Amino acid sequence: MDQKNNLILQLIDVSKDFNGVVVLRDIDFELERGEVHAIVGQNGAGKSVMMKIVNGVYTRSSGKIFVDGEEVHFANPQDARKKGIGMIYQEFSLIPTMNVARNIFLNREPKKGGLIDDALMLKSAKEILEDLGVSINPKYLVKEIPVSHKQLVEIGKVVSEDRKIIIMDEPTASLTRSEVELLNKVITRLKDKGISIIYITHHLNEIFEICDRVTVLRDGRRIITEKVKDLDLSRMIEAMLGKKLTRDILETKYSINRETQPKLEIKELDLGGKSKVSFKLWPGEVLGLAGLMGAGQERIVKAIFGILPSLSKDLYVDGKRINIKKPEDSLKHKITMVPEERQSQGLIIENTVKFNINLSIFDRLRRGALINDWEANNVAKKYVRDLNIITESIFKKVKLLSGGNQQKVVIAKNLAAEPDIMILNDPNFGVDVGSKQEILQLVRNFADSGKSAIFISSEFEEIAQVCDRVLILKDGEIIDEFLRGNGEKITEQSLLHAVQ
Amino acid sequence: MGKTRQLPGPGSITAKSILRDYAIYFIMVGIFIIFAIFLRDKGFLSGVNIMNIFRQTAVISILAIGFTYLLASGEFDLSIGSTVALCALVGSLILQRLGIIAAVIAALVLGAFIGVLNGALVVKAKMPSFLATIATSGILFGFARWITHLQAVPVTNERFKYIFGGGNIGPVSTLFIWTIVAVLLGHLIIAKTSFGRKVLAAGGNKIAATFSGINVTNVKWLLFILMGAIAALAGLLYSGRLAAARYTYGEADLFTVVAAVVIGGNSIYGGKGTVIGALIGSIILGMINNGLILFGFSVDQQVIFRGVIILIAVALSPKE
């Protein structure tokens, strides 16, 4: 087979802009038959836009795309499907209340005399799954099988529709180690069948296990495409991050003394890792928890805050053992949280700025039996002013504010409760750049007043900017600790390297 | 950032928002004026008729307070009709044997206990409230029929009748006083206390409220108990005013209470709660009912009208 014939997908000079904002610039990309090709990059590098163009969700602004040597113009995902391109989404597109076979053959059920031939469907489904090297009973309802099996069913579905190219978006995000190995076996089978796979992941180590080549994107450009065997982790990370301007480190103004009584101590938290999680948090400190998705950082803060009370642990505040079973208990111990989902977990979006800022302190605003409304207004006004929340009035509904201002209202609600410990779970997700820096500064100021913060972010750059100390998590345990000070710096690069 | 001025939206005060927020008052006044003109000859404006309207709406208004609270927290209680009946019967039976204080305590405790059960089914067993309370409604209604084998229980205690809606203080019916006190208290609690805000928070976004340290479970449970106790009070007021307790009490009230609460501007999606609105809704329904009678419509036709009015009210209420 000559080189050209071996290409199943080819992108030449593909660009995409949204209303003049270029998000993808002159992308060249080649996918060979039976190749597993990884695409990596930071959030916003253009991975998802590129895949949506290949998958027919977006149309390209310029450039050419060839599938099997033939130029294509996809108007929608159905067009892409007809050309044999399929995508496995992170949220599986299966119907939980139907069995596995029905899901695989959804909307193209084998028929006999006008009626669905269930027997044939079960038999075919079994064959398809066995062909992938997995044994899943096709009679099981999808809601009854584990996540890893759902994903394999999804792959079975796509394969049985005769796809030549399968895009996998973070396929291992919710899988355990042994499940990842099973998936790798399935991918090897698919390769042997001549199916090509585009593999998107943040887990860079996986690339060395299963992928043939890797393309690194940054800021909408293709930086490198290399054979995996010619590349190592450091060079990959270097390509992902580039030599971009590093943002200012927010220096601490509080002298943290780690010889004294810690503000918070957690012991023996069992996240299913090899060793249990224990750590301390001191006054004046912003402690970062860094890890890949599912490494355990979210579960740690949920365990502390009382959202996952079933996780066994010992908690101490100021050296005293405490018991937290629900968020209400946390608030009593002066622990508050900025949750990851601003709108669904942080705010009552149909209500006013004032109501939301007061949310945690209704009892404190009481004078006798009634709420002191004057005081309630003053608290709201104070935080609108202090946090620079852009709103015409404290009586405006929060759903009418911008994302960044909404997040500031959540933080105002936390601050109004006068916490000693504030947990922030990815507070800058979906927030505009200007507000991001303001929010980081708020976290810094909070700690500089002698309080303590626990900080999680999907952007390691932010963790590097604001944290005094970072715990590195992997598979439910702490594998490393980074400390700032004495000339030592925590960098995005070192974090990204450590979490792999 | 900073420079963009938001256009006036639903959160700011405009002529349109004033019209919407106060529409219910205009409607009430409008209906009053229309009836006053067209039913002038039939005595709509007479003191007796106005008092009649109040008497007929009083219990609905009181029930509507509890229902407004539950709805504001995002829950329903469809068992209120049966609770009214059962508490009326139990209260009246005990009244015959043990006197007023025992009767009142028994009825209120029973109502509250029903609320404890309803609340437990919803917040502990995690059943959707409208299904759980439909089931308990059936059970309670069965008990109400069974307890006296469909017989009415006469109320002969004059003092009880006087206190619970049958008597007057000066020219004012005690029923009227109960209603005013209940509405004022209900309004004060939801609008001016921390508990009221927690109710609104629980209904506005359960997760955000929980994460803000509000015990949503307890708030909702307490509201079911409150609703049960209010239904019991309603049962006592029916017994006192009508000098007997019957298993049919409250039967049609659920329908009217829901209508009053929704017409009054309360969202069925929770997070909002206006007791005054519910009162106005109840008065509007009472006036319409009264007007329809004076116009000479039959009871059946009145029921049809009420259904149509609910549909219109729901159609005009804001959607999610």
mmCIF file of N, CA and C in Angstrom, chain A residues 289-378:
data_model
loop_
_atom_site.group_PDB
_atom_site.id
_atom_site.type_symbol
_atom_site.label_atom_id
_atom_site.label_comp_id
_atom_site.label_asym_id
_atom_site.label_seq_id
_atom_site.Cartn_x
_atom_site.Cartn_y
_atom_site.Cartn_z
ATOM 1 N N LEU A 289 -4.950 21.313 45.790
ATOM 2 C CA LEU A 289 -5.054 19.873 45.561
ATOM 3 C C LEU A 289 -5.024 19.692 44.054
ATOM 4 N N ALA A 290 -3.951 19.071 43.538
ATOM 5 C CA ALA A 290 -3.822 18.946 42.087
ATOM 6 C C ALA A 290 -3.806 17.483 41.690
ATOM 7 N N GLY A 291 -4.537 17.195 40.639
ATOM 8 C CA GLY A 291 -4.562 15.837 40.122
ATOM 9 C C GLY A 291 -5.368 15.820 38.847
ATOM 10 N N LEU A 292 -5.256 14.732 38.124
ATOM 11 C CA LEU A 292 -6.093 14.598 36.938
ATOM 12 C C LEU A 292 -7.526 14.328 37.391
ATOM 13 N N MET A 293 -8.453 14.432 36.446
ATOM 14 C CA MET A 293 -9.845 14.244 36.792
ATOM 15 C C MET A 293 -10.042 12.869 37.455
ATOM 16 N N GLY A 294 -10.705 12.881 38.610
ATOM 17 C CA GLY A 294 -10.973 11.620 39.292
ATOM 18 C C GLY A 294 -9.839 11.128 40.170
ATOM 19 N N ALA A 295 -8.785 11.929 40.335
ATOM 20 C CA ALA A 295 -7.656 11.485 41.152
ATOM 21 C C ALA A 295 -7.986 11.513 42.641
ATOM 22 N N GLY A 296 -9.030 12.235 43.006
ATOM 23 C CA GLY A 296 -9.441 12.225 44.409
ATOM 24 C C GLY A 296 -9.632 13.595 45.030
ATOM 25 N N GLN A 297 -9.193 14.649 44.334
ATOM 26 C CA GLN A 297 -9.256 15.979 44.952
ATOM 27 C C GLN A 297 -10.696 16.403 45.269
ATOM 28 N N GLU A 298 -11.642 16.086 44.352
ATOM 29 C CA GLU A 298 -13.035 16.464 44.629
ATOM 30 C C GLU A 298 -13.596 15.703 45.821
ATOM 31 N N ARG A 299 -13.247 14.418 45.883
ATOM 32 C CA ARG A 299 -13.781 13.622 46.984
ATOM 33 C C ARG A 299 -13.231 14.092 48.332
ATOM 34 N N ILE A 300 -12.007 14.565 48.350
ATOM 35 C CA ILE A 300 -11.443 15.067 49.611
ATOM 36 C C ILE A 300 -12.272 16.239 50.125
ATOM 37 N N VAL A 301 -12.527 17.215 49.253
ATOM 38 C CA VAL A 301 -13.243 18.390 49.757
ATOM 39 C C VAL A 301 -14.700 18.054 50.068
ATOM 40 N N LYS A 302 -15.277 17.127 49.303
ATOM 41 C CA LYS A 302 -16.655 16.733 49.614
ATOM 42 C C LYS A 302 -16.722 15.994 50.947
ATOM 43 N N ALA A 303 -15.696 15.224 51.239
ATOM 44 C CA ALA A 303 -15.664 14.521 52.530
ATOM 45 C C ALA A 303 -15.539 15.524 53.669
ATOM 46 N N ILE A 304 -14.700 16.535 53.492
ATOM 47 C CA ILE A 304 -14.526 17.540 54.546
ATOM 48 C C ILE A 304 -15.816 18.321 54.750
ATOM 49 N N PHE A 305 -16.467 18.665 53.636
ATOM 50 C CA PHE A 305 -17.626 19.566 53.714
ATOM 51 C C PHE A 305 -18.922 18.831 54.088
ATOM 52 N N GLY A 306 -18.879 17.508 54.132
ATOM 53 C CA GLY A 306 -20.080 16.773 54.556
ATOM 54 C C GLY A 306 -21.008 16.385 53.422
ATOM 55 N N ILE A 307 -20.499 16.410 52.193
ATOM 56 C CA ILE A 307 -21.330 15.981 51.065
ATOM 57 C C ILE A 307 -21.159 14.483 50.845
ATOM 58 N N LEU A 308 -19.987 13.968 51.201
ATOM 59 C CA LEU A 308 -19.762 12.525 51.133
ATOM 60 C C LEU A 308 -19.407 12.031 52.536
ATOM 61 N N PRO A 309 -20.373 12.075 53.450
ATOM 62 C CA PRO A 309 -20.049 11.755 54.846
ATOM 63 C C PRO A 309 -19.669 10.292 55.044
ATOM 64 N N SER A 310 -19.990 9.455 54.049
ATOM 65 C CA SER A 310 -19.730 8.026 54.238
ATOM 66 C C SER A 310 -18.245 7.684 54.130
ATOM 67 N N LEU A 311 -17.437 8.575 53.536
ATOM 68 C CA LEU A 311 -15.999 8.312 53.455
ATOM 69 C C LEU A 311 -15.401 8.402 54.853
ATOM 70 N N SER A 312 -14.762 7.336 55.289
ATOM 71 C CA SER A 312 -14.286 7.322 56.672
ATOM 72 C C SER A 312 -13.038 8.187 56.817
ATOM 73 N N LYS A 313 -12.982 8.902 57.906
ATOM 74 C CA LYS A 313 -11.877 9.840 58.133
ATOM 75 C C LYS A 313 -11.944 10.360 59.560
ATOM 76 N N ASP A 314 -10.863 11.000 59.990
ATOM 77 C CA ASP A 314 -10.870 11.745 61.245
ATOM 78 C C ASP A 314 -10.568 13.193 60.907
ATOM 79 N N LEU A 315 -11.410 14.081 61.398
ATOM 80 C CA LEU A 315 -11.237 15.508 61.119
ATOM 81 C C LEU A 315 -10.969 16.252 62.421
ATOM 82 N N TYR A 316 -10.021 17.177 62.375
ATOM 83 C CA TYR A 316 -9.733 17.992 63.551
ATOM 84 C C TYR A 316 -9.704 19.457 63.137
ATOM 85 N N VAL A 317 -10.402 20.292 63.901
ATOM 86 C CA VAL A 317 -10.300 21.731 63.699
ATOM 87 C C VAL A 317 -9.712 22.307 64.978
ATOM 88 N N ASP A 318 -8.633 23.075 64.855
ATOM 89 C CA ASP A 318 -7.912 23.610 66.011
ATOM 90 C C ASP A 318 -7.560 22.496 66.988
ATOM 91 N N GLY A 319 -7.231 21.344 66.475
ATOM 92 C CA GLY A 319 -6.811 20.249 67.341
ATOM 93 C C GLY A 319 -7.940 19.460 67.959
ATOM 94 N N LYS A 320 -9.173 19.942 67.774
ATOM 95 C CA LYS A 320 -10.308 19.237 68.369
ATOM 96 C C LYS A 320 -10.992 18.362 67.324
ATOM 97 N N ARG A 321 -11.254 17.145 67.715
ATOM 98 C CA ARG A 321 -11.928 16.192 66.824
ATOM 99 C C ARG A 321 -13.343 16.691 66.547
ATOM 100 N N ILE A 322 -13.727 16.725 65.272
ATOM 101 C CA ILE A 322 -15.093 17.141 64.955
ATOM 102 C C ILE A 322 -15.731 16.111 64.036
ATOM 103 N N ASN A 323 -17.047 16.171 63.998
ATOM 104 C CA ASN A 323 -17.817 15.226 63.208
ATOM 105 C C ASN A 323 -18.671 16.009 62.224
ATOM 106 N N ILE A 324 -18.453 15.801 60.952
ATOM 107 C CA ILE A 324 -19.244 16.531 59.966
ATOM 108 C C ILE A 324 -20.029 15.538 59.135
ATOM 109 N N LYS A 325 -21.345 15.655 59.224
ATOM 110 C CA LYS A 325 -22.211 14.714 58.504
ATOM 111 C C LYS A 325 -22.948 15.389 57.363
ATOM 112 N N LYS A 326 -23.053 16.701 57.426
ATOM 113 C CA LYS A 326 -23.756 17.439 56.376
ATOM 114 C C LYS A 326 -23.183 18.857 56.309
ATOM 115 N N PRO A 327 -23.423 19.556 55.207
ATOM 116 C CA PRO A 327 -22.849 20.899 55.071
ATOM 117 C C PRO A 327 -23.201 21.819 56.234
ATOM 118 N N GLU A 328 -24.399 21.643 56.789
ATOM 119 C CA GLU A 328 -24.804 22.451 57.939
ATOM 120 C C GLU A 328 -23.768 22.374 59.070
ATOM 121 N N ASP A 329 -23.234 21.152 59.299
ATOM 122 C CA ASP A 329 -22.220 20.979 60.339
ATOM 123 C C ASP A 329 -20.948 21.751 59.985
ATOM 124 N N SER A 330 -20.579 21.723 58.712
ATOM 125 C CA SER A 330 -19.377 22.439 58.276
ATOM 126 C C SER A 330 -19.502 23.920 58.578
ATOM 127 N N LEU A 331 -20.652 24.472 58.231
ATOM 128 C CA LEU A 331 -20.867 25.899 58.465
ATOM 129 C C LEU A 331 -20.720 26.229 59.944
ATOM 130 N N LYS A 332 -21.198 25.329 60.809
ATOM 131 C CA LYS A 332 -21.079 25.556 62.248
ATOM 132 C C LYS A 332 -19.615 25.597 62.671
ATOM 133 N N HIS A 333 -18.784 24.829 61.965
ATOM 134 C CA HIS A 333 -17.348 24.834 62.281
ATOM 135 C C HIS A 333 -16.590 25.845 61.425
ATOM 136 N N LYS A 334 -17.335 26.770 60.821
ATOM 137 C CA LYS A 334 -16.741 27.868 60.049
ATOM 138 C C LYS A 334 -15.978 27.374 58.817
ATOM 139 N N ILE A 335 -16.521 26.337 58.209
ATOM 140 C CA ILE A 335 -15.969 25.876 56.938
ATOM 141 C C ILE A 335 -17.019 26.142 55.864
ATOM 142 N N THR A 336 -16.641 26.831 54.797
ATOM 143 C CA THR A 336 -17.589 27.074 53.710
ATOM 144 C C THR A 336 -16.998 26.552 52.411
ATOM 145 N N MET A 337 -17.850 26.466 51.386
ATOM 146 C CA MET A 337 -17.347 25.949 50.117
ATOM 147 C C MET A 337 -17.920 26.714 48.931
ATOM 148 N N VAL A 338 -17.076 26.960 47.959
ATOM 149 C CA VAL A 338 -17.499 27.446 46.654
ATOM 150 C C VAL A 338 -17.551 26.198 45.775
ATOM 151 N N PRO A 339 -18.747 25.706 45.465
ATOM 152 C CA PRO A 339 -18.842 24.421 44.771
ATOM 153 C C PRO A 339 -18.472 24.536 43.301
ATOM 154 N N GLU A 340 -18.282 23.393 42.657
ATOM 155 C CA GLU A 340 -17.814 23.421 41.274
ATOM 156 C C GLU A 340 -18.874 23.933 40.311
ATOM 157 N N GLU A 341 -20.134 23.675 40.626
ATOM 158 C CA GLU A 341 -21.203 24.108 39.723
ATOM 159 C C GLU A 341 -21.837 25.368 40.301
ATOM 160 N N ARG A 342 -21.457 26.499 39.723
ATOM 161 C CA ARG A 342 -21.912 27.769 40.259
ATOM 162 C C ARG A 342 -23.439 27.869 40.256
ATOM 163 N N GLN A 343 -24.056 27.593 39.117
ATOM 164 C CA GLN A 343 -25.494 27.845 38.999
ATOM 165 C C GLN A 343 -26.343 26.797 39.701
ATOM 166 N N SER A 344 -25.946 25.533 39.618
ATOM 167 C CA SER A 344 -26.821 24.514 40.187
ATOM 168 C C SER A 344 -26.497 24.209 41.645
ATOM 169 N N GLN A 345 -25.297 24.591 42.115
ATOM 170 C CA GLN A 345 -24.941 24.256 43.489
ATOM 171 C C GLN A 345 -24.622 25.463 44.353
ATOM 172 N N GLY A 346 -24.296 26.580 43.700
ATOM 173 C CA GLY A 346 -23.833 27.714 44.485
ATOM 174 C C GLY A 346 -24.887 28.784 44.699
ATOM 175 N N LEU A 347 -25.816 28.885 43.754
ATOM 176 C CA LEU A 347 -26.698 30.044 43.744
ATOM 177 C C LEU A 347 -28.163 29.653 43.606
ATOM 178 N N ILE A 348 -29.005 30.567 44.053
ATOM 179 C CA ILE A 348 -30.422 30.462 43.729
ATOM 180 C C ILE A 348 -30.640 31.523 42.667
ATOM 181 N N ILE A 349 -30.519 31.115 41.417
ATOM 182 C CA ILE A 349 -30.347 32.098 40.354
ATOM 183 C C ILE A 349 -31.594 32.935 40.107
ATOM 184 N N GLU A 350 -32.754 32.412 40.513
ATOM 185 C CA GLU A 350 -33.985 33.184 40.325
ATOM 186 C C GLU A 350 -34.135 34.255 41.405
ATOM 187 N N ASN A 351 -33.258 34.210 42.408
ATOM 188 C CA ASN A 351 -33.404 35.187 43.476
ATOM 189 C C ASN A 351 -32.349 36.297 43.347
ATOM 190 N N THR A 352 -32.383 37.248 44.270
ATOM 191 C CA THR A 352 -31.583 38.462 44.111
ATOM 192 C C THR A 352 -30.147 38.281 44.615
ATOM 193 N N VAL A 353 -29.311 39.222 44.242
ATOM 194 C CA VAL A 353 -27.935 39.288 44.730
ATOM 195 C C VAL A 353 -27.929 39.298 46.258
ATOM 196 N N LYS A 354 -28.793 40.123 46.816
ATOM 197 C CA LYS A 354 -28.856 40.257 48.270
ATOM 198 C C LYS A 354 -29.233 38.927 48.924
ATOM 199 N N PHE A 355 -30.280 38.302 48.425
ATOM 200 C CA PHE A 355 -30.736 37.035 49.003
ATOM 201 C C PHE A 355 -29.609 36.008 48.982
ATOM 202 N N ASN A 356 -28.899 35.945 47.863
ATOM 203 C CA ASN A 356 -27.836 34.953 47.731
ATOM 204 C C ASN A 356 -26.653 35.244 48.654
ATOM 205 N N ILE A 357 -26.308 36.512 48.786
ATOM 206 C CA ILE A 357 -25.191 36.838 49.686
ATOM 207 C C ILE A 357 -25.562 36.510 51.130
ATOM 208 N N ASN A 358 -26.851 36.661 51.450
ATOM 209 C CA ASN A 358 -27.310 36.400 52.821
ATOM 210 C C ASN A 358 -27.579 34.930 53.116
ATOM 211 N N LEU A 359 -27.466 34.106 52.106
ATOM 212 C CA LEU A 359 -27.985 32.741 52.179
ATOM 213 C C LEU A 359 -27.511 31.948 53.399
ATOM 214 N N SER A 360 -26.261 32.129 53.767
ATOM 215 C CA SER A 360 -25.726 31.317 54.878
ATOM 216 C C SER A 360 -25.910 31.978 56.237
ATOM 217 N N ILE A 361 -26.409 33.204 56.259
ATOM 218 C CA ILE A 361 -26.393 33.941 57.539
ATOM 219 C C ILE A 361 -27.767 34.456 57.941
ATOM 220 N N PHE A 362 -28.831 33.807 57.447
ATOM 221 C CA PHE A 362 -30.179 34.270 57.818
ATOM 222 C C PHE A 362 -30.354 34.310 59.339
ATOM 223 N N ASP A 363 -29.853 33.285 60.012
ATOM 224 C CA ASP A 363 -30.027 33.254 61.471
ATOM 225 C C ASP A 363 -29.247 34.366 62.157
ATOM 226 N N ARG A 364 -28.082 34.695 61.598
ATOM 227 C CA ARG A 364 -27.277 35.746 62.215
ATOM 228 C C ARG A 364 -27.895 37.127 62.005
ATOM 229 N N LEU A 365 -28.703 37.261 60.942
ATOM 230 C CA LEU A 365 -29.309 38.564 60.642
ATOM 231 C C LEU A 365 -30.556 38.830 61.468
ATOM 232 N N ARG A 366 -30.889 37.890 62.348
ATOM 233 C CA ARG A 366 -32.113 38.033 63.120
ATOM 234 C C ARG A 366 -31.941 39.034 64.249
ATOM 235 N N ARG A 367 -32.970 39.848 64.440
ATOM 236 C CA ARG A 367 -33.031 40.681 65.652
ATOM 237 C C ARG A 367 -34.348 40.297 66.299
ATOM 238 N N GLY A 368 -34.300 39.550 67.371
ATOM 239 C CA GLY A 368 -35.535 39.017 67.925
ATOM 240 C C GLY A 368 -36.077 37.972 66.960
ATOM 241 N N ALA A 369 -37.371 38.089 66.651
ATOM 242 C CA ALA A 369 -37.984 37.077 65.806
ATOM 243 C C ALA A 369 -37.764 37.361 64.319
ATOM 244 N N LEU A 370 -37.541 38.635 64.011
ATOM 245 C CA LEU A 370 -37.538 39.010 62.596
ATOM 246 C C LEU A 370 -36.130 39.279 62.070
ATOM 247 N N ILE A 371 -36.024 39.214 60.750
ATOM 248 C CA ILE A 371 -34.772 39.553 60.081
ATOM 249 C C ILE A 371 -34.568 41.071 60.124
ATOM 250 N N ASN A 372 -33.376 41.477 60.440
ATOM 251 C CA ASN A 372 -33.056 42.896 60.388
ATOM 252 C C ASN A 372 -32.696 43.240 58.930
ATOM 253 N N ASP A 373 -33.681 43.774 58.225
ATOM 254 C CA ASP A 373 -33.514 43.947 56.786
ATOM 255 C C ASP A 373 -32.468 45.013 56.450
ATOM 256 N N TRP A 374 -32.337 45.971 57.318
ATOM 257 C CA TRP A 374 -31.349 47.038 57.120
ATOM 258 C C TRP A 374 -29.946 46.432 57.128
ATOM 259 N N GLU A 375 -29.738 45.567 58.123
ATOM 260 C CA GLU A 375 -28.457 44.869 58.240
ATOM 261 C C GLU A 375 -28.237 43.945 57.033
ATOM 262 N N ALA A 376 -29.304 43.260 56.618
ATOM 263 C CA ALA A 376 -29.207 42.352 55.468
ATOM 264 C C ALA A 376 -28.780 43.116 54.220
ATOM 265 N N ASN A 377 -29.362 44.296 54.025
ATOM 266 C CA ASN A 377 -28.972 45.131 52.884
ATOM 267 C C ASN A 377 -27.519 45.574 52.991
ATOM 268 N N ASN A 378 -27.124 45.949 54.218
ATOM 269 C CA ASN A 378 -25.762 46.443 54.397
ATOM 270 C C ASN A 378 -24.718 45.370 54.107
#
